[in-house]
Short mmCIF file of C-alpha atoms and ligand atoms in Angstrom, two decimals:
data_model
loop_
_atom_site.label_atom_id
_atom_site.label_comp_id
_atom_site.label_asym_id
_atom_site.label_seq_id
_atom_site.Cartn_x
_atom_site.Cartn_y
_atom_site.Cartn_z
CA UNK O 1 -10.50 15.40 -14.58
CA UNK O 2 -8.80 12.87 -17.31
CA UNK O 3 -7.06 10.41 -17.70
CA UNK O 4 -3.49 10.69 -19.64
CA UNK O 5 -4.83 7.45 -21.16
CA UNK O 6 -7.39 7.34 -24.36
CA UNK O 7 -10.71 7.58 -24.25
CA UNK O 8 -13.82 6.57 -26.42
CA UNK O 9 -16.27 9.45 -27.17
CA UNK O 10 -19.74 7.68 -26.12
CA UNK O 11 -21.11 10.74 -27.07
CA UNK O 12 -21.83 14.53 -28.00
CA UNK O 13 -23.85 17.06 -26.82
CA UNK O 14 -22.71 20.04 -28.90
CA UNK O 15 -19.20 20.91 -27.75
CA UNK O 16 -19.48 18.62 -24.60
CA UNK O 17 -18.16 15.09 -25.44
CA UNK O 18 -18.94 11.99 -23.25
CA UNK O 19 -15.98 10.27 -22.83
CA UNK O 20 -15.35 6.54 -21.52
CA UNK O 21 -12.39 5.35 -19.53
CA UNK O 22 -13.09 1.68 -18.74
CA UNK O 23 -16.58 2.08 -17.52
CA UNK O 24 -15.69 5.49 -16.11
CA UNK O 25 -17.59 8.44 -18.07
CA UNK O 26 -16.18 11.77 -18.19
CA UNK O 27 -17.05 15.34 -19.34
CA UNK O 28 -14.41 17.42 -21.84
CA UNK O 29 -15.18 20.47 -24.22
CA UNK O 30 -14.67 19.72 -27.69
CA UNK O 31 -12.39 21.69 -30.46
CA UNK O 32 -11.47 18.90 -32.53
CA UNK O 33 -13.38 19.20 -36.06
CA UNK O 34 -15.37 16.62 -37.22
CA UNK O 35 -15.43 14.18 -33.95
CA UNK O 36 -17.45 11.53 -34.01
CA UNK O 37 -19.22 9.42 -31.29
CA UNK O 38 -16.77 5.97 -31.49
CA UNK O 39 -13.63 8.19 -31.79
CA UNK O 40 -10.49 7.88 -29.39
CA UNK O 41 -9.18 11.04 -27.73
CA UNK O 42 -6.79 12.19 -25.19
CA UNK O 43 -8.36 14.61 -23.43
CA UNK O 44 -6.84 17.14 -20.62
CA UNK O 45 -8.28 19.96 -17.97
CA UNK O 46 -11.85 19.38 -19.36
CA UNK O 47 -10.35 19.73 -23.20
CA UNK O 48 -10.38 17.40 -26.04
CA UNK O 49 -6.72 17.82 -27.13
CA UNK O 50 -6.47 15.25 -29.17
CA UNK O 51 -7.70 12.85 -31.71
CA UNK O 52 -6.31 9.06 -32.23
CA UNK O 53 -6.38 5.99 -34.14
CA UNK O 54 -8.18 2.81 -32.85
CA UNK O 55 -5.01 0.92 -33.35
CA UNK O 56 -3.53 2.67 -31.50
CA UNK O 57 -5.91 3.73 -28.48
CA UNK O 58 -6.76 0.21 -28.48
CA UNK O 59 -2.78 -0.69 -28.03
CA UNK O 60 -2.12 1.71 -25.45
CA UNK O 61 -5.88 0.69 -23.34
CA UNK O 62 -4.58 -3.26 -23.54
CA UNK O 63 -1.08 -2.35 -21.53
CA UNK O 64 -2.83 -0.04 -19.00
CA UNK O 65 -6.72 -2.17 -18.67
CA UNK O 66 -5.38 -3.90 -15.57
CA UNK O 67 -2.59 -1.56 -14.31
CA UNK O 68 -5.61 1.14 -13.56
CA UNK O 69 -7.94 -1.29 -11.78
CA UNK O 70 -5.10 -2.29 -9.67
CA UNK O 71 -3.79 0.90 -8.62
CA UNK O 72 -8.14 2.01 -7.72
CA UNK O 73 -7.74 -1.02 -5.40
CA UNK O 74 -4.51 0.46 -3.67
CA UNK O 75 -5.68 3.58 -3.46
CA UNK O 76 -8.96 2.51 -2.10
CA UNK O 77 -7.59 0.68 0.53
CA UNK O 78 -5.34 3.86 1.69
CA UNK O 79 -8.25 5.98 1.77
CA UNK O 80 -10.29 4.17 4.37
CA UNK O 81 -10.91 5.47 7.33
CA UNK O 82 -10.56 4.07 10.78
CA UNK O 83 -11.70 5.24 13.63
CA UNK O 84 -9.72 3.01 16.07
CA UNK O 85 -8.52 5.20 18.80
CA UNK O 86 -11.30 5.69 20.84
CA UNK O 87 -9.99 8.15 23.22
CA UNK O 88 -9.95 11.31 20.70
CA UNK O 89 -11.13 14.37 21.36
CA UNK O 90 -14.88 14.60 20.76
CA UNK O 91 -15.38 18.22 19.35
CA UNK O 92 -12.50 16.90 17.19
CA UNK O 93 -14.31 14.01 15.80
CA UNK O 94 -17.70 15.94 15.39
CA UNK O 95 -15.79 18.56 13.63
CA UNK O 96 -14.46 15.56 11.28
CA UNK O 97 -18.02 14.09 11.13
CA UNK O 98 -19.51 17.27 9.44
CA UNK O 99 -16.54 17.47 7.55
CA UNK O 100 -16.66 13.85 6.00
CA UNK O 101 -20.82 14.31 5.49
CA UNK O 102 -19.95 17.82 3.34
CA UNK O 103 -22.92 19.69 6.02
CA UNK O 104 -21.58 23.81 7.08
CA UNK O 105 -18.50 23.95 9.26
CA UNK O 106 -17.86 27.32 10.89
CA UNK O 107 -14.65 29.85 10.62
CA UNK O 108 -14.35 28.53 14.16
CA UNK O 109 -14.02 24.81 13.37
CA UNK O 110 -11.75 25.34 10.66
CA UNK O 111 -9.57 27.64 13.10
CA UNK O 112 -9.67 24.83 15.64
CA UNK O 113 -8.25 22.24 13.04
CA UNK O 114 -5.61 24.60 11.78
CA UNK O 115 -4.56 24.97 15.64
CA UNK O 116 -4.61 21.61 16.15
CA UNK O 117 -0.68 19.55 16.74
CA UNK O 118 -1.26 16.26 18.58
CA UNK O 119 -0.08 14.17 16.62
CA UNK O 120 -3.45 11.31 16.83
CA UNK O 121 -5.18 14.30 15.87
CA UNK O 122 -3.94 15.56 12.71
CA UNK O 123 -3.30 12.16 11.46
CA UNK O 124 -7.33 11.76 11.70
CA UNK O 125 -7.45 15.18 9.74
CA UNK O 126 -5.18 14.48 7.40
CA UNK O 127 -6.85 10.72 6.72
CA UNK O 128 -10.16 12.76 6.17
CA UNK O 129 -8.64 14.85 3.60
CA UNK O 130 -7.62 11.51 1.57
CA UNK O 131 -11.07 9.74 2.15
CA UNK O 132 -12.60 13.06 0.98
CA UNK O 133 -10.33 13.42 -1.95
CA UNK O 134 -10.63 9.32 -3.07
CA UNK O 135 -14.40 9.55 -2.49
CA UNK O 136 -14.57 13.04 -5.19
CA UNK O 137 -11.62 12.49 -7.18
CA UNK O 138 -10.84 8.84 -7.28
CA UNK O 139 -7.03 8.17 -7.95
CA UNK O 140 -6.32 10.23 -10.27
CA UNK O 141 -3.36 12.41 -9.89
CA UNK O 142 -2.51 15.12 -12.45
CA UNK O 143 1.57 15.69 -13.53
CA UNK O 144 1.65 18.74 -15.38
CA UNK O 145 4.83 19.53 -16.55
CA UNK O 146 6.17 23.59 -16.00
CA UNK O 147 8.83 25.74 -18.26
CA UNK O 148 10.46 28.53 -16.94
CA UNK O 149 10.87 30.60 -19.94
CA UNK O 150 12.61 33.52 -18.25
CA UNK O 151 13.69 34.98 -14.73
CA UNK O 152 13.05 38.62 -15.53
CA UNK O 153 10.81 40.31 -13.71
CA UNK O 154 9.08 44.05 -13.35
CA UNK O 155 7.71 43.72 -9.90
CA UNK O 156 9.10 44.30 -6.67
CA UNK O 157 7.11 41.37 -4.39
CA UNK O 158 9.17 41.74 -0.91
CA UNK O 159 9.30 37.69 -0.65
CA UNK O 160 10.55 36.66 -4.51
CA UNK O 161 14.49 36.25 -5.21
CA UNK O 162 13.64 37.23 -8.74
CA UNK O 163 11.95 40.61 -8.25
CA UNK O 164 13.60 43.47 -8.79
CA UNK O 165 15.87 43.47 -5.40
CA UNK O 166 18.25 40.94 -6.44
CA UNK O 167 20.09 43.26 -8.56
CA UNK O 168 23.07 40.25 -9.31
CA UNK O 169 20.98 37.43 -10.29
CA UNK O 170 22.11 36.19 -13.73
CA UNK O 171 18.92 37.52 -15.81
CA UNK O 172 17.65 35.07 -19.00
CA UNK O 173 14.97 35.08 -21.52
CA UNK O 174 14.44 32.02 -23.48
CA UNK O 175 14.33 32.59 -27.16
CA UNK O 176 11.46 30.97 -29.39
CA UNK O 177 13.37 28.14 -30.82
CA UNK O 178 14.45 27.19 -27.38
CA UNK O 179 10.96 27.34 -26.13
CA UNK O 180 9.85 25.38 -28.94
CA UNK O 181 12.85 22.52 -28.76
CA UNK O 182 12.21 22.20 -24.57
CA UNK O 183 8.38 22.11 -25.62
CA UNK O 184 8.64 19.20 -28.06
CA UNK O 185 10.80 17.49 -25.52
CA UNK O 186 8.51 17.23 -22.54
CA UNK O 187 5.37 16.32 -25.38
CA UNK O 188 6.84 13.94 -27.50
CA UNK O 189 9.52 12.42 -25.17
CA UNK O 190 8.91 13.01 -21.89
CA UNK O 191 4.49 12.57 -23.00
CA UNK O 192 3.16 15.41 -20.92
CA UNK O 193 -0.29 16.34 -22.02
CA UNK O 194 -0.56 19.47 -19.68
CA UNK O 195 2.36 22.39 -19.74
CA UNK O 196 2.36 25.54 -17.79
CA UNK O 197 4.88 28.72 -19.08
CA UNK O 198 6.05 30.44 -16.66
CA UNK O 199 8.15 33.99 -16.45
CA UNK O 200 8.56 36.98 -14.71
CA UNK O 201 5.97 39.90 -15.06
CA UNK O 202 6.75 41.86 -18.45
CA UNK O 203 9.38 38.99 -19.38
CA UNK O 204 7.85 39.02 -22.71
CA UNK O 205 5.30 40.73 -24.69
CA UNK O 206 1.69 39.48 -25.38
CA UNK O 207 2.91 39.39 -28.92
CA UNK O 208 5.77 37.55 -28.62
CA UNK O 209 4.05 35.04 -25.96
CA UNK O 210 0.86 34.82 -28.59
CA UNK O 211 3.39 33.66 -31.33
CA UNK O 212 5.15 31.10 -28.90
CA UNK O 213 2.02 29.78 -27.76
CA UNK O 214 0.41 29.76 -31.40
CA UNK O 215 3.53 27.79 -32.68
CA UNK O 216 3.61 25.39 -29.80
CA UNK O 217 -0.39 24.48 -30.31
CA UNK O 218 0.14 24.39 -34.58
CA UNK O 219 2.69 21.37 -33.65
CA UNK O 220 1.55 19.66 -30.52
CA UNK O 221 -1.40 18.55 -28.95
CA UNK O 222 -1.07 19.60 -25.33
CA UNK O 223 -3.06 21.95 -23.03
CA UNK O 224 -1.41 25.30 -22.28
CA UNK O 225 -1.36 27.07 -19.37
CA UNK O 226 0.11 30.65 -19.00
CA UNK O 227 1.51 31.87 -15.84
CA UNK O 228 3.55 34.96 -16.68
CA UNK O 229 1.81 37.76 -14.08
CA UNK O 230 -0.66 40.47 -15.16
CA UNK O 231 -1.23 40.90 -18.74
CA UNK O 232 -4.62 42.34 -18.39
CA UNK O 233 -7.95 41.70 -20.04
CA UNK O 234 -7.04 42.29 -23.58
CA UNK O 235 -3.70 40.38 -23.40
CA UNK O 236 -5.62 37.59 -22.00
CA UNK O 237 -7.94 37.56 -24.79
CA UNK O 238 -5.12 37.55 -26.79
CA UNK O 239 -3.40 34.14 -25.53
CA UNK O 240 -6.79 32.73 -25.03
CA UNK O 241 -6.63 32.87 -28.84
CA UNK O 242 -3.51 31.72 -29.54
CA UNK O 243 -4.88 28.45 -28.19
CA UNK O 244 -4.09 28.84 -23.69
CA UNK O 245 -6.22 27.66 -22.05
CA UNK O 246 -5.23 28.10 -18.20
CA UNK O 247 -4.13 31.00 -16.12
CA UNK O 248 -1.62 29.75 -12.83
CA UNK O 249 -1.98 33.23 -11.33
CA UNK O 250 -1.82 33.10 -7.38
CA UNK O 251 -3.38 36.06 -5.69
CA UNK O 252 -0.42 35.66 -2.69
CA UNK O 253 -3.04 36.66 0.00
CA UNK O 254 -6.43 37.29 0.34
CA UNK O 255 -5.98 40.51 2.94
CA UNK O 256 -5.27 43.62 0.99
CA UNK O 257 -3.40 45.17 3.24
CA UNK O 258 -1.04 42.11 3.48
CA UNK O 259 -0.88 42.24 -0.35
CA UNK O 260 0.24 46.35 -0.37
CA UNK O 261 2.80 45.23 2.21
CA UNK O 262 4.26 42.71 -0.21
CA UNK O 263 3.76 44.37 -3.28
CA UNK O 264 4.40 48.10 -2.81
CA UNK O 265 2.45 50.10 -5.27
CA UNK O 266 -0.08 46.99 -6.37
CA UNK O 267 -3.57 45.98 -5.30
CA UNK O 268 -4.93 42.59 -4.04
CA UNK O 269 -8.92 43.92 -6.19
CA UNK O 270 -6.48 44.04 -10.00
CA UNK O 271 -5.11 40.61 -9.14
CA UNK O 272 -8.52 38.86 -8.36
CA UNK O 273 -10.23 41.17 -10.95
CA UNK O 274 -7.55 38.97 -13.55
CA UNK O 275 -8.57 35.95 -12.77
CA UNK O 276 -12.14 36.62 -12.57
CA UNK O 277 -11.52 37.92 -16.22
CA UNK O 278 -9.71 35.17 -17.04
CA UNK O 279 -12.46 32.64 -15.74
CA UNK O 280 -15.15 34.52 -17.48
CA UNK O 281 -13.22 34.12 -21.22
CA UNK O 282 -12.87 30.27 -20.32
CA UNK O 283 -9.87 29.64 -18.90
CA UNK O 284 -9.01 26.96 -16.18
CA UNK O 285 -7.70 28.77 -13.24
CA UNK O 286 -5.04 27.85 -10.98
CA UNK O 287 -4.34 29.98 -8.02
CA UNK O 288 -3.69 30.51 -4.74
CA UNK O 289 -1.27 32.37 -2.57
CA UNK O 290 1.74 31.78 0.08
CA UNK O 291 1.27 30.67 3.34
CA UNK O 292 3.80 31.79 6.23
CA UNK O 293 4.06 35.58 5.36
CA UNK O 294 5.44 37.81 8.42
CA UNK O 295 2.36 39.22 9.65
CA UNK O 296 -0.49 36.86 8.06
CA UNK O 297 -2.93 34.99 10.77
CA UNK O 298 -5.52 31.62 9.93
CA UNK O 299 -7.77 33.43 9.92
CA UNK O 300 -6.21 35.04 6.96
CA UNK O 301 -5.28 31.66 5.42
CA UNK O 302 -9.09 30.63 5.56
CA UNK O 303 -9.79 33.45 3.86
CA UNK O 304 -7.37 31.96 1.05
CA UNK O 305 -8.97 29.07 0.77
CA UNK O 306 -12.20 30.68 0.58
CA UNK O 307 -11.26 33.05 -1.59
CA UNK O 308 -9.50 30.25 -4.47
CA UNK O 309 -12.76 28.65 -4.38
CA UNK O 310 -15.08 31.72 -4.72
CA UNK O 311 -12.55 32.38 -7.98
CA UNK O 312 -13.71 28.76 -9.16
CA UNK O 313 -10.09 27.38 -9.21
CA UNK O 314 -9.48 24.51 -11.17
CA UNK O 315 -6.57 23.76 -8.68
CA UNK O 316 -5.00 25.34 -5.82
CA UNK O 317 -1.62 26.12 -5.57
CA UNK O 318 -1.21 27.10 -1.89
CA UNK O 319 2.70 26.62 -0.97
CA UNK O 320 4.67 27.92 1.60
CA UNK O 321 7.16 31.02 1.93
CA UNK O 322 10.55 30.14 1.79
CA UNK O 323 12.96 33.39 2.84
CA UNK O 324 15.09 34.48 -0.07
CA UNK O 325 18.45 36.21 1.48
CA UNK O 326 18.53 38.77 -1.73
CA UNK O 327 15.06 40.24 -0.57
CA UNK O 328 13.47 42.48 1.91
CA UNK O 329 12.45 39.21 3.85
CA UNK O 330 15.36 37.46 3.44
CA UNK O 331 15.63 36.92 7.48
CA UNK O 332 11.83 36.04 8.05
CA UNK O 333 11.10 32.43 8.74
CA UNK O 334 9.40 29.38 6.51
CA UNK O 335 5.93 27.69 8.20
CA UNK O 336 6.51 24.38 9.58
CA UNK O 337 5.46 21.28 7.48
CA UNK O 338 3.14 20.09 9.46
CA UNK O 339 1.26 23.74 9.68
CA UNK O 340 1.31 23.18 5.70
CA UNK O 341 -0.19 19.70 5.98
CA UNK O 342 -2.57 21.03 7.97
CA UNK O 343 -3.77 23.92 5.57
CA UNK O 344 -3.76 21.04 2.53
CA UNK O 345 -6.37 19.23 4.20
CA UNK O 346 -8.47 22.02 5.31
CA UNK O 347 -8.03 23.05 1.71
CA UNK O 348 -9.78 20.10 1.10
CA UNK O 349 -12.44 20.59 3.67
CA UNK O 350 -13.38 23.65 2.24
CA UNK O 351 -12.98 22.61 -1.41
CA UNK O 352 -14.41 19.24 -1.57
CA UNK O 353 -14.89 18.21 -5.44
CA UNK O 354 -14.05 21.35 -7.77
CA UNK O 355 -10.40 22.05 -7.07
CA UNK O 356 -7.32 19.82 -7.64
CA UNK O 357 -4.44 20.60 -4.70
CA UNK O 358 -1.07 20.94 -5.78
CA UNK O 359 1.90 19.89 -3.91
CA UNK O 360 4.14 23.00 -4.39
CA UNK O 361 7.93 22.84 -4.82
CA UNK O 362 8.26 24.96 -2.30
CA UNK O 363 6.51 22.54 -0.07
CA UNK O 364 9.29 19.84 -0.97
CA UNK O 365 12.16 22.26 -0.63
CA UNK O 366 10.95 22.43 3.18
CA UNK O 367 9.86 18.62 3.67
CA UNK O 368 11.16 16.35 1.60
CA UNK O 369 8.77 14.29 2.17
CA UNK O 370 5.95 16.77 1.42
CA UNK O 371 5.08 15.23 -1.58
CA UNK O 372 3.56 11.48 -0.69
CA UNK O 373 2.46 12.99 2.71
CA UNK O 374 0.50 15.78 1.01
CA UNK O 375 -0.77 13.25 -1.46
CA UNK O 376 -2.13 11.27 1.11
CA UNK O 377 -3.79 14.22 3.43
CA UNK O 378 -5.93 15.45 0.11
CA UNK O 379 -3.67 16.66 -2.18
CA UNK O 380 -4.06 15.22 -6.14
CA UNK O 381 -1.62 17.17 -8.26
CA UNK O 382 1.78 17.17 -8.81
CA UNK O 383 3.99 19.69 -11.23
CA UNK O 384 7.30 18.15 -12.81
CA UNK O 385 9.83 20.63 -14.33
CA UNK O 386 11.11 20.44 -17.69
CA UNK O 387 13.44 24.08 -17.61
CA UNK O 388 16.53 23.46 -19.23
CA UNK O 389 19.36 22.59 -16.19
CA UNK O 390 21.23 26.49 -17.21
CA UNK O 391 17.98 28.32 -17.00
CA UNK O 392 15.96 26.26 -13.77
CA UNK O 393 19.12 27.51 -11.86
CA UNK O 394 18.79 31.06 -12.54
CA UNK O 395 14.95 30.97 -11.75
CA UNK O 396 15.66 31.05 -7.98
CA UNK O 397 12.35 32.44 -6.91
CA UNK O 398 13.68 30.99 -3.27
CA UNK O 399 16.53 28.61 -2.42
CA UNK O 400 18.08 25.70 -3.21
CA UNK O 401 14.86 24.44 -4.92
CA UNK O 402 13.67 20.66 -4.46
CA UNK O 403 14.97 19.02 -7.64
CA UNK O 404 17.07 20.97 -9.00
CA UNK O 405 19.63 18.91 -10.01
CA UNK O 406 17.04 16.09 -11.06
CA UNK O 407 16.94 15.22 -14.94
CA UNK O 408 13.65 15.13 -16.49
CA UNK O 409 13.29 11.58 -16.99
CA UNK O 410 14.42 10.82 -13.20
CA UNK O 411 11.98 13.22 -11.85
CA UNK O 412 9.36 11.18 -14.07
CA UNK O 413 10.43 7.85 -12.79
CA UNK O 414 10.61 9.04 -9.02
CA UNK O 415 6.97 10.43 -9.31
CA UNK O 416 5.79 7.43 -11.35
CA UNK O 417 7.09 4.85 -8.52
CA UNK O 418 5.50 6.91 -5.66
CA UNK O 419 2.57 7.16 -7.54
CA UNK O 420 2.42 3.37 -8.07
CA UNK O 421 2.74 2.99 -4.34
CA UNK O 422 0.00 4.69 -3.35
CA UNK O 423 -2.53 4.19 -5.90
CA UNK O 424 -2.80 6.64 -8.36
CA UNK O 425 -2.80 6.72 -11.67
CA UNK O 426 -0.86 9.94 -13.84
CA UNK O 427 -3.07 12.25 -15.89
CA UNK O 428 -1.59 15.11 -18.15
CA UNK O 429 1.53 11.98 -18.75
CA UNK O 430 1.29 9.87 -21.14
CA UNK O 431 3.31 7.40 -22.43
CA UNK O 432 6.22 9.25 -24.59
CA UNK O 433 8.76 8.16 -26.68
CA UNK O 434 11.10 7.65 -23.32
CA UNK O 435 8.91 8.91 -20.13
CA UNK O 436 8.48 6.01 -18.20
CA UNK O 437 7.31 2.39 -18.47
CA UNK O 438 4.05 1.42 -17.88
CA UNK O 439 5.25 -2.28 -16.81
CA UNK O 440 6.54 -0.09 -13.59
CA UNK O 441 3.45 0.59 -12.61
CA UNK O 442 2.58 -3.26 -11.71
N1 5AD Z 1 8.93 31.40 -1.34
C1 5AD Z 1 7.95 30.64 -1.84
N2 5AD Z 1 7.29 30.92 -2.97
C2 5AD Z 1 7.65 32.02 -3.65
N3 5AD Z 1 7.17 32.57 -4.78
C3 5AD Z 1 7.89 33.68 -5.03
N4 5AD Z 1 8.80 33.88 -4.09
C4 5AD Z 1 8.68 32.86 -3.20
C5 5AD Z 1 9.33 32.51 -1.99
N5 5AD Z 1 10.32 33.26 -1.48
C6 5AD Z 1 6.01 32.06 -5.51
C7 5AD Z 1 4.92 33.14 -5.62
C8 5AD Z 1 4.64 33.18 -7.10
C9 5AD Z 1 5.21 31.89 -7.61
C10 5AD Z 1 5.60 31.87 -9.04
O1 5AD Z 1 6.37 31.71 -6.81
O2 5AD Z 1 3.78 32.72 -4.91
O3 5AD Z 1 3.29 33.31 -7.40
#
């Protein structure tokens, strides 16, 4: 995890530099030529990304030296936990009591939470899931920013309004330059640190996505993450080289026969075989799969959860299904929220220190006030996007997506504020040109 503010390299052990955020040491992979211990870097997923002068590290630390002590006090305060009510449910609070101390929980305890809807009770889960996430985390929150480069797609997933079945969506494909402009708008003015491409399968080719990605790393200093379906170990390779460095590939579900229902003609074992490829060459994986698909039980759910951690995940990006009317499932229902709560903080049960949790769009299109809940029941990631207006409306993977109608710099300033209130400071944003002011924050 890093801060979206500079750090000092305290020092280096071959590619691993030290880094120091007020006190705070932290662990990123070098790439930058020539650093030296003393040097001031922005560094992102684990990555040195960039290199900066003292002036201005030094500048930017003075502004935010007191803002980030004061929003580790807030956020400590939230994540206490109080055990006032004295009349809950004891295999409840045993359950919890493993939970909290990290010792084995069984497939039966987790069920038993997931089952769980007094409302007492899952407030005590979710208030686990924050003290567990403060206590491994601290307040950190990452804001990665995404760009959907095109809605064309190859595949024929039963759930997605931009497979094949919606034969009269308006189809796009973003050309270079426009990749490039929306790029250098969400790095240098907006300051995101962190951006994630996203497409249809077979939108582009590795070729042209290796040039995009190339060109986009030759200008900017920013961590890439592809998320544009299968492209297989060599194309992998491929974008690996052009400088990516993360994979958001969600393996849907972790019950294969669920997965051939949803994706006629495709197996679950070439999805998880891509990201275990993918996590062998070095990327940072992001995955994790929909929750509320006709036919899929807990028990199948746990074995989500199990399986995005077995795959390493840097972050899971569990979110629910929301019915598309231009697809086979268009008349099959969305979980509730508070089932979706509930899986976030198991998430975090199961995953305790490795894996960031996303709050998914698609969790905010259902609940709109998924996001600060979720933060607050374990979650520690949020994902802005930066799609030009014409283009995010096309993408309609399901409908009437949460901010879609939100600017860029609004959606920056609404995540900013909520952050402020509970705590947390932004990584992957920084401070650009226009993204938000810091004085906010206080
Ligand atoms: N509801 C929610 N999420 C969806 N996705 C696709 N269709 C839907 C839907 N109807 C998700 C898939 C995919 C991601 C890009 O969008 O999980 O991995």
């Amino acid at each position: 995890m890093c801060y979206a503010i500079p750090g000092r390299v305290e020092n280096l052990e071959g590619k691993i530099a030290i880094i120091d955020y007020f006190g705070e040491q932290k662990k990123a992979y070098n790439e930058i030529d020539k650093l030296k211990i003393g040097d001031y870097v922005y560094a992102q997923g684990g990555y040195v990304i960039e290199r900066l002068s003292k002036e201005k590290a030094l500048s930017t630390l003075q502004v935010w030296k007191e803002t980030f002590f004061e929003l580790q006090e807030k956020d400590l305060l939230l994540s206490k936990m109080q055990f006032e009510n004295k009349n809950l449910d004891k295999r409840l609070l045993r359950i919890l009591d493993k939970v909290s101390q990290n010792l084995s929980v069984s497939q039966e305890d987790y069920l038993d939470l997931l089952k769980r809807n007094n409302p007492n009770e899952l407030n005590l889960i979710y208030k686990t899931a924050n003290f567990i996430r403060h206590k491994n985390f601290g307040n950190a929150c990452c804001v990665h920013g995404i760009i959907e480069l095109s809605n064309q797609c190859a595949r024929n997933c039963q759930y997605c309004g931009i497979s094949v079945y919606n034969e009269n969506l308006v189809r796009y494909k973003m050309l270079e330059e426009e990749i490039l402009e929306t790029a250098e708008m969400a790095i240098k003015t907006y300051g995101f640190k962190a951006l994630v491409l996203q497409s249809g399968q077979d939108a582009y080719s590795v070729d042209e996505l290796f040039k995009i990605i190339k060109k986009i790393k030759e200008k900017f200093a920013v961590l890439i993450f592809i998320s544009v379906g299968e492209i297989g170990k060599p194309g992998l390779e491929k974008l690996y080289e052009a400088g990516a460095r993360g994979v958001l590939l969600r393996f849907e579900t972790s019950n294969s026969i669920l997965f051939e229902k949803m994706h006629p003609g495709y197996k679950l074992e070439t999805r998880v075989q891509e990201l275990k490829n993918a996590y062998k060459m070095g990327y940072l994986i992001l995955t994790g799969g929909l929750i509320g698909l006709p036919g899929q039980t807990e028990e199948d759910i746990l074995n989500d959860i199990f399986l995005a951690k077995s795959l390493n995940a840097e972050m899971f990006s569990f979110g629910p299904f929301v019915p598309h009317p231009k697809t086979p499932l268009g008349k099959a229902i969305s979980p509730t929220s508070q089932f979706m709560m509930k899986v976030l903080a198991v998430a975090r049960f199961i995953d305790q220190d490795m894996a960031k949790i996303l709050i998914t769009t698609a969790f905010e299109t259902i609940d709109k006030t998924a996001r600060e809940e979720g933060l607050l029941s374990g979650a520690n990631s949020v994902m802005l996007n930066v799609t030009p207006k014409e283009y995010k409306e096309q993408y309609t993977i399901y409908p009437n997506r949460a901010y879609l109608n939100k600017p860029v710099l609004e959606q920056i300033q609404e995540t900013i504020s909520l952050l402020q209130n509970i705590g947390r400071s932004p990584t992957d944003l920084g401070l650009g040109e226009s993204s938000y002011d810091i004085e906010a924050l206080k």
